[in-house]
């Protein structure tokens, strides 16, 4: 019976670890994507401002 409990604990630990890493990867990807989009918007605004100023 003790062996089953050990297996359950190990399974729970590995599942928790993989879920945590999955959530981390998803969050990291979303954050970098959002930052990339915001950076692109900033670039577009800068280019637009430069074009308006050069006119």
PDB file of N, CA and C in Angstrom:
ATOM      1  N   UNK A   1       0.841  -1.204   0.000  1.00  0.00           N
ATOM      2  CA  UNK A   1       0.000   0.000   0.000  1.00  0.00           C
ATOM      3  C   UNK A   1       0.879   1.258   0.000  1.00  0.00           C
ATOM      4  N   UNK A   2       2.004   1.183   0.718  1.00  0.00           N
ATOM      5  CA  UNK A   2       2.922   2.323   0.793  1.00  0.00           C
ATOM      6  C   UNK A   2       3.501   2.635  -0.584  1.00  0.00           C
ATOM      7  N   UNK A   3       3.761   1.575  -1.355  1.00  0.00           N
ATOM      8  CA  UNK A   3       4.337   1.749  -2.697  1.00  0.00           C
ATOM      9  C   UNK A   3       3.381   2.547  -3.587  1.00  0.00           C
ATOM     10  N   UNK A   4       2.092   2.244  -3.492  1.00  0.00           N
ATOM     11  CA  UNK A   4       1.092   2.951  -4.303  1.00  0.00           C
ATOM     12  C   UNK A   4       1.094   4.432  -3.956  1.00  0.00           C
ATOM     13  N   UNK A   5       1.170   4.717  -2.658  1.00  0.00           N
ATOM     14  CA  UNK A   5       1.178   6.116  -2.232  1.00  0.00           C
ATOM     15  C   UNK A   5       2.408   6.836  -2.773  1.00  0.00           C
ATOM     16  N   UNK A   6       3.552   6.159  -2.768  1.00  0.00           N
ATOM     17  CA  UNK A   6       4.784   6.757  -3.299  1.00  0.00           C
ATOM     18  C   UNK A   6       4.628   7.072  -4.780  1.00  0.00           C
ATOM     19  N   UNK A   7       4.060   6.123  -5.511  1.00  0.00           N
ATOM     20  CA  UNK A   7       3.849   6.322  -6.946  1.00  0.00           C
ATOM     21  C   UNK A   7       2.912   7.501  -7.172  1.00  0.00           C
ATOM     22  N   UNK A   8       1.861   7.594  -6.364  1.00  0.00           N
ATOM     23  CA  UNK A   8       0.920   8.708  -6.491  1.00  0.00           C
ATOM     24  C   UNK A   8       1.615  10.039  -6.220  1.00  0.00           C
ATOM     25  N   UNK A   9       2.447  10.076  -5.182  1.00  0.00           N
ATOM     26  CA  UNK A   9       3.167  11.307  -4.858  1.00  0.00           C
ATOM     27  C   UNK A   9       4.109  11.695  -5.989  1.00  0.00           C
ATOM     28  N   UNK A  10       4.818  10.707  -6.524  1.00  0.00           N
ATOM     29  CA  UNK A  10       5.751  10.976  -7.622  1.00  0.00           C
ATOM     30  C   UNK A  10       4.995  11.471  -8.848  1.00  0.00           C
ATOM     31  N   UNK A  11       3.862  10.810  -9.151  1.00  0.00           N
ATOM     32  CA  UNK A  11       3.054  11.194 -10.310  1.00  0.00           C
ATOM     33  C   UNK A  11       2.537  12.617 -10.131  1.00  0.00           C
ATOM     34  N   UNK A  12       2.058  12.914  -8.921  1.00  0.00           N
ATOM     35  CA  UNK A  12       1.547  14.253  -8.632  1.00  0.00           C
ATOM     36  C   UNK A  12       2.649  15.292  -8.785  1.00  0.00           C
ATOM     37  N   UNK A  13       3.837  14.976  -8.277  1.00  0.00           N
ATOM     38  CA  UNK A  13       4.961  15.911  -8.358  1.00  0.00           C
ATOM     39  C   UNK A  13       5.365  16.157  -9.808  1.00  0.00           C
ATOM     40  N   UNK A  14       5.457  15.082 -10.594  1.00  0.00           N
ATOM     41  CA  UNK A  14       5.878  15.250 -11.991  1.00  0.00           C
ATOM     42  C   UNK A  14       4.806  15.971 -12.797  1.00  0.00           C
ATOM     43  N   UNK A  15       3.530  15.679 -12.503  1.00  0.00           N
ATOM     44  CA  UNK A  15       2.440  16.362 -13.202  1.00  0.00           C
ATOM     45  C   UNK A  15       2.451  17.845 -12.865  1.00  0.00           C
ATOM     46  N   UNK A  16       2.632  18.160 -11.583  1.00  0.00           N
ATOM     47  CA  UNK A  16       2.689  19.558 -11.157  1.00  0.00           C
ATOM     48  C   UNK A  16       3.847  20.281 -11.831  1.00  0.00           C
ATOM     49  N   UNK A  17       4.993  19.610 -11.903  1.00  0.00           N
ATOM     50  CA  UNK A  17       6.173  20.218 -12.517  1.00  0.00           C
ATOM     51  C   UNK A  17       5.939  20.486 -13.998  1.00  0.00           C
ATOM     52  N   UNK A  18       5.359  19.511 -14.698  1.00  0.00           N
ATOM     53  CA  UNK A  18       5.142  19.699 -16.135  1.00  0.00           C
ATOM     54  C   UNK A  18       4.084  20.768 -16.383  1.00  0.00           C
ATOM     55  N   UNK A  19       3.055  20.805 -15.541  1.00  0.00           N
ATOM     56  CA  UNK A  19       2.030  21.843 -15.681  1.00  0.00           C
ATOM     57  C   UNK A  19       2.628  23.219 -15.434  1.00  0.00           C
ATOM     58  N   UNK A  20       3.468  23.319 -14.408  1.00  0.00           N
ATOM     59  CA  UNK A  20       4.107  24.592 -14.088  1.00  0.00           C
ATOM     60  C   UNK A  20       4.974  25.077 -15.245  1.00  0.00           C
ATOM     61  N   UNK A  21       5.769  24.166 -15.805  1.00  0.00           N
ATOM     62  CA  UNK A  21       6.634  24.561 -16.920  1.00  0.00           C
ATOM     63  C   UNK A  21       5.797  24.932 -18.142  1.00  0.00           C
ATOM     64  N   UNK A  22       4.686  24.219 -18.357  1.00  0.00           N
ATOM     65  CA  UNK A  22       3.804  24.529 -19.484  1.00  0.00           C
ATOM     66  C   UNK A  22       3.219  25.927 -19.327  1.00  0.00           C
ATOM     67  N   UNK A  23       2.716  26.217 -18.125  1.00  0.00           N
ATOM     68  CA  UNK A  23       2.147  27.539 -17.849  1.00  0.00           C
ATOM     69  C   UNK A  23       3.210  28.619 -18.025  1.00  0.00           C
ATOM     70  N   UNK A  24       4.438  28.329 -17.561  1.00  0.00           N
ATOM     71  CA  UNK A  24       5.529  29.292 -17.690  1.00  0.00           C
ATOM     72  C   UNK A  24       5.826  29.582 -19.155  1.00  0.00           C
ATOM     73  N   UNK A  25       5.897  28.519 -19.962  1.00  0.00           N
ATOM     74  CA  UNK A  25       6.195  28.694 -21.388  1.00  0.00           C
ATOM     75  C   UNK A  25       5.094  29.496 -22.069  1.00  0.00           C
ATOM     76  N   UNK A  26       3.834  29.169 -21.763  1.00  0.00           N
ATOM     77  CA  UNK A  26       2.707  29.890 -22.365  1.00  0.00           C
ATOM     78  C   UNK A  26       2.745  31.359 -21.959  1.00  0.00           C
ATOM     79  N   UNK A  27       2.949  31.621 -20.666  1.00  0.00           N
ATOM     80  CA  UNK A  27       2.997  33.001 -20.184  1.00  0.00           C
ATOM     81  C   UNK A  27       4.159  33.756 -20.825  1.00  0.00           C
ATOM     82  N   UNK A  28       5.311  33.096 -20.916  1.00  0.00           N
ATOM     83  CA  UNK A  28       6.490  33.723 -21.511  1.00  0.00           C
ATOM     84  C   UNK A  28       6.236  34.059 -22.983  1.00  0.00           C
ATOM     85  N   UNK A  29       5.626  33.119 -23.708  1.00  0.00           N
ATOM     86  CA  UNK A  29       5.325  33.339 -25.123  1.00  0.00           C
ATOM     87  C   UNK A  29       4.344  34.496 -25.288  1.00  0.00           C
ATOM     88  N   UNK A  30       3.292  34.502 -24.463  1.00  0.00           N
ATOM     89  CA  UNK A  30       2.297  35.576 -24.543  1.00  0.00           C
ATOM     90  C   UNK A  30       2.936  36.923 -24.238  1.00  0.00           C
ATOM     91  N   UNK A  31       3.763  36.965 -23.186  1.00  0.00           N
ATOM     92  CA  UNK A  31       4.412  38.217 -22.803  1.00  0.00           C
ATOM     93  C   UNK A  31       5.319  38.733 -23.907  1.00  0.00           C
ATOM     94  N   UNK A  32       6.125  37.845 -24.472  1.00  0.00           N
ATOM     95  CA  UNK A  32       7.045  38.285 -25.524  1.00  0.00           C
ATOM     96  C   UNK A  32       6.263  38.713 -26.760  1.00  0.00           C
ATOM     97  N   UNK A  33       5.135  38.050 -27.026  1.00  0.00           N
ATOM     98  CA  UNK A  33       4.306  38.416 -28.175  1.00  0.00           C
ATOM     99  C   UNK A  33       3.701  39.804 -27.964  1.00  0.00           C
ATOM    100  N   UNK A  34       3.166  40.022 -26.750  1.00  0.00           N
ATOM    101  CA  UNK A  34       2.579  41.328 -26.425  1.00  0.00           C
ATOM    102  C   UNK A  34       3.636  42.417 -26.512  1.00  0.00           C
ATOM    103  N   UNK A  35       4.825  42.144 -25.975  1.00  0.00           N
ATOM    104  CA  UNK A  35       5.918  43.120 -26.035  1.00  0.00           C
ATOM    105  C   UNK A  35       6.301  43.394 -27.483  1.00  0.00           C
ATOM    106  N   UNK A  36       6.325  42.352 -28.305  1.00  0.00           N
ATOM    107  CA  UNK A  36       6.649  42.517 -29.718  1.00  0.00           C
ATOM    108  C   UNK A  36       5.625  43.389 -30.422  1.00  0.00           C
ATOM    109  N   UNK A  37       4.348  43.148 -30.131  1.00  0.00           N
ATOM    110  CA  UNK A  37       3.279  43.950 -30.739  1.00  0.00           C
ATOM    111  C   UNK A  37       3.391  45.400 -30.294  1.00  0.00           C
ATOM    112  N   UNK A  38       3.608  45.623 -29.002  1.00  0.00           N
ATOM    113  CA  UNK A  38       3.730  46.991 -28.488  1.00  0.00           C
ATOM    114  C   UNK A  38       4.943  47.685 -29.103  1.00  0.00           C
ATOM    115  N   UNK A  39       6.038  46.939 -29.259  1.00  0.00           N
ATOM    116  CA  UNK A  39       7.242  47.496 -29.872  1.00  0.00           C
ATOM    117  C   UNK A  39       6.958  47.882 -31.321  1.00  0.00           C
ATOM    118  N   UNK A  40       6.221  47.027 -32.041  1.00  0.00           N
ATOM    119  CA  UNK A  40       5.871  47.315 -33.434  1.00  0.00           C
ATOM    120  C   UNK A  40       5.001  48.565 -33.513  1.00  0.00           C
ATOM    121  N   UNK A  41       4.051  48.686 -32.600  1.00  0.00           N
ATOM    122  CA  UNK A  41       3.182  49.869 -32.572  1.00  0.00           C
ATOM    123  C   UNK A  41       4.013  51.120 -32.326  1.00  0.00           C
ATOM    124  N   UNK A  42       4.953  51.039 -31.390  1.00  0.00           N
ATOM    125  CA  UNK A  42       5.839  52.175 -31.115  1.00  0.00           C
ATOM    126  C   UNK A  42       6.621  52.559 -32.364  1.00  0.00           C
ATOM    127  N   UNK A  43       7.150  51.557 -33.067  1.00  0.00           N
ATOM    128  CA  UNK A  43       7.919  51.817 -34.285  1.00  0.00           C
ATOM    129  C   UNK A  43       7.053  52.506 -35.331  1.00  0.00           C
ATOM    130  N   UNK A  44       5.838  52.010 -35.508  1.00  0.00           N
ATOM    131  CA  UNK A  44       4.921  52.608 -36.491  1.00  0.00           C
ATOM    132  C   UNK A  44       4.624  54.056 -36.116  1.00  0.00           C
ATOM    133  N   UNK A  45       4.389  54.301 -34.832  1.00  0.00           N
ATOM    134  CA  UNK A  45       4.115  55.671 -34.391  1.00  0.00           C
ATOM    135  C   UNK A  45       5.317  56.574 -34.642  1.00  0.00           C
ATOM    136  N   UNK A  46       6.513  56.076 -34.362  1.00  0.00           N
ATOM    137  CA  UNK A  46       7.725  56.864 -34.583  1.00  0.00           C
ATOM    138  C   UNK A  46       7.908  57.175 -36.064  1.00  0.00           C
ATOM    139  N   UNK A  47       7.701  56.148 -36.907  1.00  0.00           N
ATOM    140  CA  UNK A  47       7.854  56.351 -38.354  1.00  0.00           C
ATOM    141  C   UNK A  47       6.817  57.349 -38.858  1.00  0.00           C
ATOM    142  N   UNK A  48       5.575  57.208 -38.378  1.00  0.00           N
ATOM    143  CA  UNK A  48       4.509  58.133 -38.783  1.00  0.00           C
ATOM    144  C   UNK A  48       4.849  59.555 -38.361  1.00  0.00           C
ATOM    145  N   UNK A  49       5.325  59.714 -37.126  1.00  0.00           N
ATOM    146  CA  UNK A  49       5.697  61.040 -36.637  1.00  0.00           C
ATOM    147  C   UNK A  49       6.838  61.614 -37.475  1.00  0.00           C
ATOM    148  N   UNK A  50       7.808  60.782 -37.818  1.00  0.00           N
ATOM    149  CA  UNK A  50       8.941  61.240 -38.627  1.00  0.00           C
ATOM    150  C   UNK A  50       8.470  61.680 -40.011  1.00  0.00           C
ATOM    151  N   UNK A  51       7.537  60.942 -40.608  1.00  0.00           N
ATOM    152  CA  UNK A  51       7.018  61.291 -41.931  1.00  0.00           C
ATOM    153  C   UNK A  51       6.244  62.603 -41.877  1.00  0.00           C
ATOM    154  N   UNK A  52       5.453  62.776 -40.804  1.00  0.00           N
ATOM    155  CA  UNK A  52       4.684  64.019 -40.658  1.00  0.00           C
ATOM    156  C   UNK A  52       5.639  65.194 -40.483  1.00  0.00           C
ATOM    157  N   UNK A  53       6.691  64.992 -39.667  1.00  0.00           N
ATOM    158  CA  UNK A  53       7.650  66.067 -39.423  1.00  0.00           C
ATOM    159  C   UNK A  53       8.436  66.406 -40.687  1.00  0.00           C
ATOM    160  N   UNK A  54       8.763  65.386 -41.481  1.00  0.00           N
ATOM    161  CA  UNK A  54       9.561  65.639 -42.682  1.00  0.00           C
ATOM    162  C   UNK A  54       8.739  66.361 -43.751  1.00  0.00           C
ATOM    163  N   UNK A  55       7.423  66.239 -43.697  1.00  0.00           N
ATOM    164  CA  UNK A  55       6.569  66.982 -44.628  1.00  0.00           C
ATOM    165  C   UNK A  55       6.580  68.442 -44.221  1.00  0.00           C
TER     166      UNK A  55
END
